[in-house]
Short mmCIF file of C-alpha atoms in Angstrom, two decimals:
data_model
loop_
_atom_site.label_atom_id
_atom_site.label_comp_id
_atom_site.label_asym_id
_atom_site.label_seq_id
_atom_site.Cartn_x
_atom_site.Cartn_y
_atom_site.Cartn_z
CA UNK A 233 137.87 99.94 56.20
CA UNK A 234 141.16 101.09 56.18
CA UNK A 235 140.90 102.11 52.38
CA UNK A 236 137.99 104.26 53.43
CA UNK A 237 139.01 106.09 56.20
CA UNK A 238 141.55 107.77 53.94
CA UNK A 239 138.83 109.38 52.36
CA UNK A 240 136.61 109.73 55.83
CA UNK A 241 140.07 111.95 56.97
CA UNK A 242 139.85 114.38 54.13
CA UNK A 243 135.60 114.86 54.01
CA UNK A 244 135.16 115.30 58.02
CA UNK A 245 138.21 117.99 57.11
CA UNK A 246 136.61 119.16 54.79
CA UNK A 247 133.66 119.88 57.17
CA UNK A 248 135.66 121.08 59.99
CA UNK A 249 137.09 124.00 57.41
CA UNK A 250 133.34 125.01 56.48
CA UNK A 251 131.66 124.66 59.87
CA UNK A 252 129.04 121.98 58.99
CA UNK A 253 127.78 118.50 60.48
CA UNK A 254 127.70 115.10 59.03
CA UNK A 255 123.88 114.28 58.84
CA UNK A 256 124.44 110.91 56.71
CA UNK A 257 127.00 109.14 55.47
CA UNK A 258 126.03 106.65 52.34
CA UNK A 259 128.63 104.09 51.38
CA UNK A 260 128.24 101.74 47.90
CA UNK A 261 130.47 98.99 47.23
CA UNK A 262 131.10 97.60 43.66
CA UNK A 263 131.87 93.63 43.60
CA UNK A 264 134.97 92.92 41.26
CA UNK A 265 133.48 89.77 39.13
CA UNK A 266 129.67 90.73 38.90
CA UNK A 267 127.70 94.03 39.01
CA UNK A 268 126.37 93.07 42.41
CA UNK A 269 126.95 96.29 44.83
CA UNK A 270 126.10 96.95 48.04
CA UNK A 271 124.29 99.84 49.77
CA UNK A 272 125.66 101.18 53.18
CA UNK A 273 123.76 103.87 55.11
CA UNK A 274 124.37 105.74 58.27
CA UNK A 275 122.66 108.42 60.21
CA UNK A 276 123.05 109.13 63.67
CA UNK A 277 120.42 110.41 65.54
CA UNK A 278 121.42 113.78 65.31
CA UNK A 279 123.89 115.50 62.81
CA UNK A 280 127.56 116.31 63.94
CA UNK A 281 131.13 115.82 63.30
CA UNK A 282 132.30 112.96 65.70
CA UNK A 283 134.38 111.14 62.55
CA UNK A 284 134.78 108.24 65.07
CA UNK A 285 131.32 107.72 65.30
CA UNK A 286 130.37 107.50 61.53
CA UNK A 287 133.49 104.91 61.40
CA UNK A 288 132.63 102.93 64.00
CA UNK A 289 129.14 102.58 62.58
CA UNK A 290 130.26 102.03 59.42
CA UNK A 291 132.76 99.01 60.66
CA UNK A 292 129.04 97.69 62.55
CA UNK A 293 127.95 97.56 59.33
CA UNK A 294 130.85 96.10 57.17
CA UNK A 295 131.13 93.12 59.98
CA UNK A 296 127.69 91.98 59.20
CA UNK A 297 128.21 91.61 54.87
CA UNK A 298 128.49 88.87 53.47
CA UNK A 299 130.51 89.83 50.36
CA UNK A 300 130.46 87.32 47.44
CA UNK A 301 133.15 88.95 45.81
CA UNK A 302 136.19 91.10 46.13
CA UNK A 303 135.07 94.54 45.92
CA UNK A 304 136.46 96.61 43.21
CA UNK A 305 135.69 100.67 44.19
CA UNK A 306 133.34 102.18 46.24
CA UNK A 307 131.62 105.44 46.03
CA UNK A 308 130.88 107.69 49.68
CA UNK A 309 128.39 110.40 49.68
CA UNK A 310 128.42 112.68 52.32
CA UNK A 311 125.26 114.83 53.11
CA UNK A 312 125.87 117.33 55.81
CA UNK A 313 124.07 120.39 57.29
CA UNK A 314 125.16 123.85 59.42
CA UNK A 315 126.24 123.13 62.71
CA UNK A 316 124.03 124.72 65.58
CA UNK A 317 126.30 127.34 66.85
CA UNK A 318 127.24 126.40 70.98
CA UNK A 319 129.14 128.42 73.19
CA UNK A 320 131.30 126.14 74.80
CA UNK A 321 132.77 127.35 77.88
CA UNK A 322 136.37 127.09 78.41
CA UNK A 323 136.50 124.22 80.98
CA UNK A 324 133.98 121.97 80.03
CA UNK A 325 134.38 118.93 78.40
CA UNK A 326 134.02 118.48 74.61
CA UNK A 327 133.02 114.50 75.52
CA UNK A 328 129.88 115.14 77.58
CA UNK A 329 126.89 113.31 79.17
CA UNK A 330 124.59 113.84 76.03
CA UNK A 331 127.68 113.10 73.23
CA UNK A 332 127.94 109.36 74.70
CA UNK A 333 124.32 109.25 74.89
CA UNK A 334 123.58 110.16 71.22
CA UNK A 335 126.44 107.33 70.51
CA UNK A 336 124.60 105.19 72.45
CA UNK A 337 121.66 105.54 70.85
CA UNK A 338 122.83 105.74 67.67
CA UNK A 339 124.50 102.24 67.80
CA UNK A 340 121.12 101.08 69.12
CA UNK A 341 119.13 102.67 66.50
CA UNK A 342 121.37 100.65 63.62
CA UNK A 343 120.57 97.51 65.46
CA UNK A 344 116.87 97.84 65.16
CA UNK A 345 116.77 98.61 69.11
CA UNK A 346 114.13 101.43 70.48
CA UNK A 347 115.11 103.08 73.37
CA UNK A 348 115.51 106.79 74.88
CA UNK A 349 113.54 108.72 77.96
CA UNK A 350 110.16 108.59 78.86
CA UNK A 351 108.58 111.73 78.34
CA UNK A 352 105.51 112.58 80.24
CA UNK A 353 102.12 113.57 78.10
CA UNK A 354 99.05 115.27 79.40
CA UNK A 355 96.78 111.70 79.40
CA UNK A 356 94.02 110.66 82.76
CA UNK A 357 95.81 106.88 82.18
CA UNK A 358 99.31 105.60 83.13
CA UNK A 359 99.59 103.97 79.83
CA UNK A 360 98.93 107.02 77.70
CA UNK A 361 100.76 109.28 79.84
CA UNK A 362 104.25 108.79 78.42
CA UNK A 363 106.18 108.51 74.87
CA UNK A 364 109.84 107.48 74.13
CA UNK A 365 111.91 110.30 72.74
CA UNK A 366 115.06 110.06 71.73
CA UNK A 367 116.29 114.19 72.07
CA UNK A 368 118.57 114.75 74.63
CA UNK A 369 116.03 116.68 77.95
CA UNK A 370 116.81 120.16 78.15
CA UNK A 371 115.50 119.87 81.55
CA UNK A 372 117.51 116.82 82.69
CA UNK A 373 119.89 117.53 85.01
CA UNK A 374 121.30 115.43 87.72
CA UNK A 375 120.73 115.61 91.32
CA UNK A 376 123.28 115.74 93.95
CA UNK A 377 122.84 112.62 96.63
CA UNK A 378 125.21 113.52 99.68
CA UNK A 379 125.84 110.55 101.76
CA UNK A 380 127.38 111.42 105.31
CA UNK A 381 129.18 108.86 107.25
CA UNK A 382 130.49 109.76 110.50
CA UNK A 383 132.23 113.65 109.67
CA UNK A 384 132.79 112.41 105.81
CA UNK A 385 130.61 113.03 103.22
CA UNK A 386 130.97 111.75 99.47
CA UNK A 387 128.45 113.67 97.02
CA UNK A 388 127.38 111.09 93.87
CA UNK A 389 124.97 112.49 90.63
CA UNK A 390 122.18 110.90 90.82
CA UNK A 391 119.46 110.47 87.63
CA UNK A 392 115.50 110.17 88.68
CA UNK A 393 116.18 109.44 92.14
CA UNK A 394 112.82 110.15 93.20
CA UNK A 395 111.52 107.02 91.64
CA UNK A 396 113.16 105.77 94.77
CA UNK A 397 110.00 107.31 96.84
CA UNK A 398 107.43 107.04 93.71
CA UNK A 399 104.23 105.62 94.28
CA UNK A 400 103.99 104.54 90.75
CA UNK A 401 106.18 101.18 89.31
CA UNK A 402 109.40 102.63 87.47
CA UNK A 403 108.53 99.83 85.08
CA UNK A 404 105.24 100.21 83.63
CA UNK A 405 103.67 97.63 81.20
CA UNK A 406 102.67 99.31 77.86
CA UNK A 407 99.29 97.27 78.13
CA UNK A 408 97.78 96.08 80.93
CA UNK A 409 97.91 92.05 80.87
CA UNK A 410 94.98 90.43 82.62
CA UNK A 411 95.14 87.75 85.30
CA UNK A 412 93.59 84.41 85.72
CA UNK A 413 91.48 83.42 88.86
CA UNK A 414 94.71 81.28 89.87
CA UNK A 415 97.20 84.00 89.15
CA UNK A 416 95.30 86.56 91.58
CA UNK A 417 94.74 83.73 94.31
CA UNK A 418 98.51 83.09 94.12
CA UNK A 419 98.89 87.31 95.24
CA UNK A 420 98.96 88.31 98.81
CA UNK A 421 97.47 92.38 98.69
CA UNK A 422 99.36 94.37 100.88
CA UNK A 423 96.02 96.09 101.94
CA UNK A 424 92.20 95.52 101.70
CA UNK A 425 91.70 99.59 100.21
CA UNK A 426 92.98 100.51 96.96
CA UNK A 427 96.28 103.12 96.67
CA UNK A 428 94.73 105.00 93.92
CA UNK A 429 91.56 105.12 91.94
CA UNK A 430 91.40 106.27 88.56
CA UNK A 431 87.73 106.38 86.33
CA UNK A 432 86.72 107.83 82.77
CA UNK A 433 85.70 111.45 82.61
CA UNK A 434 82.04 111.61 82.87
CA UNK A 435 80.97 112.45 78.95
CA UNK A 436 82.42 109.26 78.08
CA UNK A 437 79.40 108.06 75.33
CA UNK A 438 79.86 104.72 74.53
CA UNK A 439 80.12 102.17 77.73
CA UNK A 440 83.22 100.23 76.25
CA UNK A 441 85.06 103.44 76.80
CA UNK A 442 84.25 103.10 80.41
CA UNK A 443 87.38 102.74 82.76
CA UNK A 444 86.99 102.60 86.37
CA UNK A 445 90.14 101.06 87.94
CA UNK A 446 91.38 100.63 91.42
CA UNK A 447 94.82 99.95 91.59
CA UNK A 448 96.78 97.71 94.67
CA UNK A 449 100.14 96.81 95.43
CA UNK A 450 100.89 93.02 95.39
CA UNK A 451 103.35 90.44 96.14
CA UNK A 452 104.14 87.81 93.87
CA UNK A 453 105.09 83.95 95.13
CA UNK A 454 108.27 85.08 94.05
CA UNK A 455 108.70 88.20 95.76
CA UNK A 456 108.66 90.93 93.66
CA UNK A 457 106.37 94.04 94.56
CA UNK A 458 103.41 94.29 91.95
CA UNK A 459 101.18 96.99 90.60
CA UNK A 460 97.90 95.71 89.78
CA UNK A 461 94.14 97.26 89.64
CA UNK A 462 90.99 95.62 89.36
CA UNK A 463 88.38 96.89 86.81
CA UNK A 464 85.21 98.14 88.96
CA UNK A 465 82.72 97.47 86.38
CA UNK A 466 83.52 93.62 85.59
CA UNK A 467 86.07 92.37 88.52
CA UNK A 468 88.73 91.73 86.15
CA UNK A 469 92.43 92.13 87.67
CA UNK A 470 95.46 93.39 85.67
CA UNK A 471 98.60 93.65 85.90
CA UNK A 472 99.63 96.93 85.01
CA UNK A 473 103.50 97.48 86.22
CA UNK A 474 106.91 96.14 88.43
CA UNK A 475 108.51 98.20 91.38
CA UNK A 476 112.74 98.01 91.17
#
């Protein structure tokens, strides 16, 4: 790693000088005793110039070889792109919310992990109603929570905090799982009427595309607050999401 980040110095450099990103960065190793080599790539999830990030990818990636022999040279391509041009203004920090973020979630896209915001889609059911993208909201702003305490106040950022009040679970399975007879008889319903009823829009053709659900909350034996609905056309329960 060391050897490398010689040449990582003089190509981010290099970049800086012209005004251009880093979109991938492809490292090949050559083995010393055979002509085995091996085949390092990283992206990010979004091009840029953050030389730390690309090295501590890269070191991610060199802890988890196996090498069978001593490696002899390696070759680094470089394939970058124009930088989008940002007005920066003069006090704000270069290190911000959505740089850590796109670290984040570049470290988690290497390790095979999926993971970014829920965005909402135009769709009649919960389930179909949201995607995971993994672009930064230009929308997503904190909100300010002031908390007053005799004549002190202390104001704290605060991220979705209106799932606090949501009638909806904040975690919401991606299919519904159905229940047994046993599993609902171990539920106690906080109320005999349903919370929200949702059914298929009237042209539906074909009857298996029929969905008439009436959804409850629930406690489990253990406690925890449940979102479950029960299909009006054959009495089958689900259970559909979890409230924090």
């Amino acid at each position: 790693m060391n050897r490398i980040k010689i040449h990582l110095d003089i190509l981010f450099a290099r970049l800086q000088g012209l005004a251009r990103h880093a979109q991938r960065l492809d490292v090949v190793l050559h083995c010393e005793y055979s002509d085995k080599r091996y085949n390092l790539s990283i992206e990010p999830v979004s091009p840029t110039r953050d030389q730390e990030l690309f090295e501590d990818l890269l070191f991610k990636k060199l802890e988890q070889q196996v090498l069978e022999n001593p490696i002899r040279e390696f070759e680094i391509t470089l394939f970058d792109v124009p930088e989008k041009i940002q007005q920066l203004d003069f006090f704000e920090p270069r290190d911000n919310t959505e740089d850590r973020w796109r670290r984040l979630i570049s470290f988690a896209k290497q390790s095979q992990c999926e993971m970014g915001f829920l965005q909402m889609e135009a769709s009649h059911f919960p389930e179909q109603s949201f995607r995971l993208v993994t672009d930064w909201p230009e929308d997503f702003k904190p909100q300010d929570l002031v908390e007053r305490q005799d004549e002190a106040l202390q104001i704290k950022s605060v991220y979705a905090k209106a799932l606090a009040s949501s009638p909806r679970p904040s975690l919401l399975l991606e299919k519904p799982q159905a229940l047994s007879t046993g599993e609902v008889q171990k539920l106690r319903f906080v109320s005999s009427l349903p919370s929200e009823r949702i059914e298929s829009a009237w042209w539906q053709i074909s009857v298996q595309d029929l969905k008439n659900r009436d959804y409850y909350f629930a406690l489990s034996h253990q406690g925890q607050l449940l979102w479950v609905f029960k299909d009006r056309i054959n009495s089958q329960v689900y259970l559909h999401g979890y409230f924090d």
